PDB file of C-alpha atoms in Angstrom:
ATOM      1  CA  UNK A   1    -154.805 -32.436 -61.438  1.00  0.00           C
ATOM      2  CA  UNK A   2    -151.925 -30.354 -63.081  1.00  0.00           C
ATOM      3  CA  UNK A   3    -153.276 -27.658 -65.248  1.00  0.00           C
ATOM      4  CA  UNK A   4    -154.655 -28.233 -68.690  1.00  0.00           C
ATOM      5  CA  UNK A   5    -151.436 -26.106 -70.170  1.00  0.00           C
ATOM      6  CA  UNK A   6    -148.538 -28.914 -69.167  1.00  0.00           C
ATOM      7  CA  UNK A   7    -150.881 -32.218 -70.802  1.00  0.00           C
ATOM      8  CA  UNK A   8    -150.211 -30.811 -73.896  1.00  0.00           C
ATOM      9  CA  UNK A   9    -147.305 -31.679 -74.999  1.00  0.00           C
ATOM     10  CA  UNK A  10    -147.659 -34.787 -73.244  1.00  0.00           C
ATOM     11  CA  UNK A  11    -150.756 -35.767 -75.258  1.00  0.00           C
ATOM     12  CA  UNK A  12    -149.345 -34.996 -78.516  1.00  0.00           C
ATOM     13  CA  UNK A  13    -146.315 -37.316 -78.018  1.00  0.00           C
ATOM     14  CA  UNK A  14    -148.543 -40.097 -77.460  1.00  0.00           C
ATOM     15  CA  UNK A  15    -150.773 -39.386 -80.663  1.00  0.00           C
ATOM     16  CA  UNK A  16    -147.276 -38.851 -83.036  1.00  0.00           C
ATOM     17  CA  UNK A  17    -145.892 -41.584 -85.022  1.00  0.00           C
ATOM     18  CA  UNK A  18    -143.492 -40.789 -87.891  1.00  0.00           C
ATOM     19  CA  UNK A  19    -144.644 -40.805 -91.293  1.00  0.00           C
ATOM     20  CA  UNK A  20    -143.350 -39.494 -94.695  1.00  0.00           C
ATOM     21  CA  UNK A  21    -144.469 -36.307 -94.457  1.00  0.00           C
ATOM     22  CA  UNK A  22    -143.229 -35.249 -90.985  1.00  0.00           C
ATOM     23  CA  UNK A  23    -139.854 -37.143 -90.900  1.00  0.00           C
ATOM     24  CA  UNK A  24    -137.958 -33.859 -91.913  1.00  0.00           C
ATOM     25  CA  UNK A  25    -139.671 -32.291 -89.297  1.00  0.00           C
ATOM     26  CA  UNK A  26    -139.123 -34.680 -86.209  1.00  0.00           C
ATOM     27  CA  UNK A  27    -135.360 -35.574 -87.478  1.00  0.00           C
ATOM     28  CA  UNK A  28    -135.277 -31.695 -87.145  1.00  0.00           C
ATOM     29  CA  UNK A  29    -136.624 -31.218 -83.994  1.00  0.00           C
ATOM     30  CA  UNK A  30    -134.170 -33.633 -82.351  1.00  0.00           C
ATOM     31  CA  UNK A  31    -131.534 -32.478 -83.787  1.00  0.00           C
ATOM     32  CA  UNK A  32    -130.447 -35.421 -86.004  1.00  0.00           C
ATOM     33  CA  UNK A  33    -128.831 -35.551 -89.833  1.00  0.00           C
ATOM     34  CA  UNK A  34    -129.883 -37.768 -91.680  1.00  0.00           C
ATOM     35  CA  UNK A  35    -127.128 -39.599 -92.181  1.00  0.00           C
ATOM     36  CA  UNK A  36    -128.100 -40.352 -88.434  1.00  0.00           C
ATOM     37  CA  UNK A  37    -131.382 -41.620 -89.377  1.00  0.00           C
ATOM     38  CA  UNK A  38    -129.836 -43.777 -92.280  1.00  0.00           C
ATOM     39  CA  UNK A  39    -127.757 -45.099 -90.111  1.00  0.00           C
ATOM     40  CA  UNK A  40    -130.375 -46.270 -87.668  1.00  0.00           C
ATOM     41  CA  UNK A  41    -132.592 -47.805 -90.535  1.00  0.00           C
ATOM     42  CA  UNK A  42    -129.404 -49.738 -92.268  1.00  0.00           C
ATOM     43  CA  UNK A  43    -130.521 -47.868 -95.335  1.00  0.00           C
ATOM     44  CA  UNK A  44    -128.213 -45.324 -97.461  1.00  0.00           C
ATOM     45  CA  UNK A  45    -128.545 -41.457 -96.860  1.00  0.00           C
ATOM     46  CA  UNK A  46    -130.233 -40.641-100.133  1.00  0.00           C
ATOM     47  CA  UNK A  47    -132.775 -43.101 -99.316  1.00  0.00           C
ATOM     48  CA  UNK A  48    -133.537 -40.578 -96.274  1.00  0.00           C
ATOM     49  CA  UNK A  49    -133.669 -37.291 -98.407  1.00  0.00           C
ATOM     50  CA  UNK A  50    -135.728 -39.517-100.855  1.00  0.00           C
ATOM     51  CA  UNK A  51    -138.283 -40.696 -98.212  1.00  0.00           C
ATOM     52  CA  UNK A  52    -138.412 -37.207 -96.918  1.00  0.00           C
ATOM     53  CA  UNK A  53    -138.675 -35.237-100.268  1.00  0.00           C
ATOM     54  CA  UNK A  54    -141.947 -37.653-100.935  1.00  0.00           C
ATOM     55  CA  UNK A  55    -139.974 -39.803-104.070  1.00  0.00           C
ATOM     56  CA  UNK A  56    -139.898 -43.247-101.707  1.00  0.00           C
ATOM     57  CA  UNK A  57    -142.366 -44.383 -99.428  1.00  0.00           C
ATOM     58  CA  UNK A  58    -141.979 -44.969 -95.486  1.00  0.00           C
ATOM     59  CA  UNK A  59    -141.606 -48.738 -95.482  1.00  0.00           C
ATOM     60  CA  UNK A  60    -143.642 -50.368 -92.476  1.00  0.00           C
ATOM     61  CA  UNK A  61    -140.695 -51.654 -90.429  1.00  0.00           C
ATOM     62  CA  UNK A  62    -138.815 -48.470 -90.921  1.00  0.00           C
ATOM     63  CA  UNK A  63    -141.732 -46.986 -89.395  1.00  0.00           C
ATOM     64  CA  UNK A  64    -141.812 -49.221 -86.378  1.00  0.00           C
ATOM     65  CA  UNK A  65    -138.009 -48.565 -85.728  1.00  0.00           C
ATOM     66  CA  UNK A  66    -138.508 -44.644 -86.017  1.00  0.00           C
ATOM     67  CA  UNK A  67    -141.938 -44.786 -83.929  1.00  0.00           C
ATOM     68  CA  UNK A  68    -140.091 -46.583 -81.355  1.00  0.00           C
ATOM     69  CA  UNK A  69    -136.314 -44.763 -81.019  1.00  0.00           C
ATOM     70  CA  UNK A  70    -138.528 -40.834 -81.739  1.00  0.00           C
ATOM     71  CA  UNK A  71    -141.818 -42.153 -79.033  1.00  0.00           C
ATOM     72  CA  UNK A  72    -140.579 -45.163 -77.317  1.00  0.00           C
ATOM     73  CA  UNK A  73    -143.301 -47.219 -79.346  1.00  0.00           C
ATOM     74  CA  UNK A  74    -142.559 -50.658 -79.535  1.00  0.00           C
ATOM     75  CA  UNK A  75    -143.683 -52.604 -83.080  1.00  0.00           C
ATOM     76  CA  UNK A  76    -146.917 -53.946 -82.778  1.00  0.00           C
ATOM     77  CA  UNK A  77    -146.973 -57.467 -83.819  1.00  0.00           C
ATOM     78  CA  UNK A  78    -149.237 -58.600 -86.582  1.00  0.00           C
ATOM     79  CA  UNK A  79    -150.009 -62.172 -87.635  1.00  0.00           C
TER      80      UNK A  79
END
């Protein structure tokens, strides 16, 4: 069993999942603009500052797309 000290960050990546309030912060942390991230969601850039800055909510299939290209989470399906 590998030591309690390397499962941590492992643990917490499979816990995260994007939201509002920690976009900023994950965009951030891999190094992305948000232009990038506007890109990827086929929405404009100010939607991305808007989202970010609390003014626009995190749609849900903006969500799944960030969950999944940030944690490799694919969209759960709903019916």
């Amino acid at each position: 069993r590998p030591p309690r000290s390397t499962l941590f960050p492992y643990t917490t990546l499979f816990r995260s999942e994007v939201t509002a309030d920690n976009l900023a912060r994950i965009r951030g942390a891999n190094g992305l603009k948000q232009d990038a991230i506007a890109e990827l969601l086929g929405i404009p850039g100010t939607a991305v500052s808007h989202i970010e800055n609390a003014k626009r909510p995190l749609r849900k299939a903006e969500k799944a797309v960030l969950d999944y290209h940030f944690f490799g989470k694919p969209p759960t399906e709903t019916n």
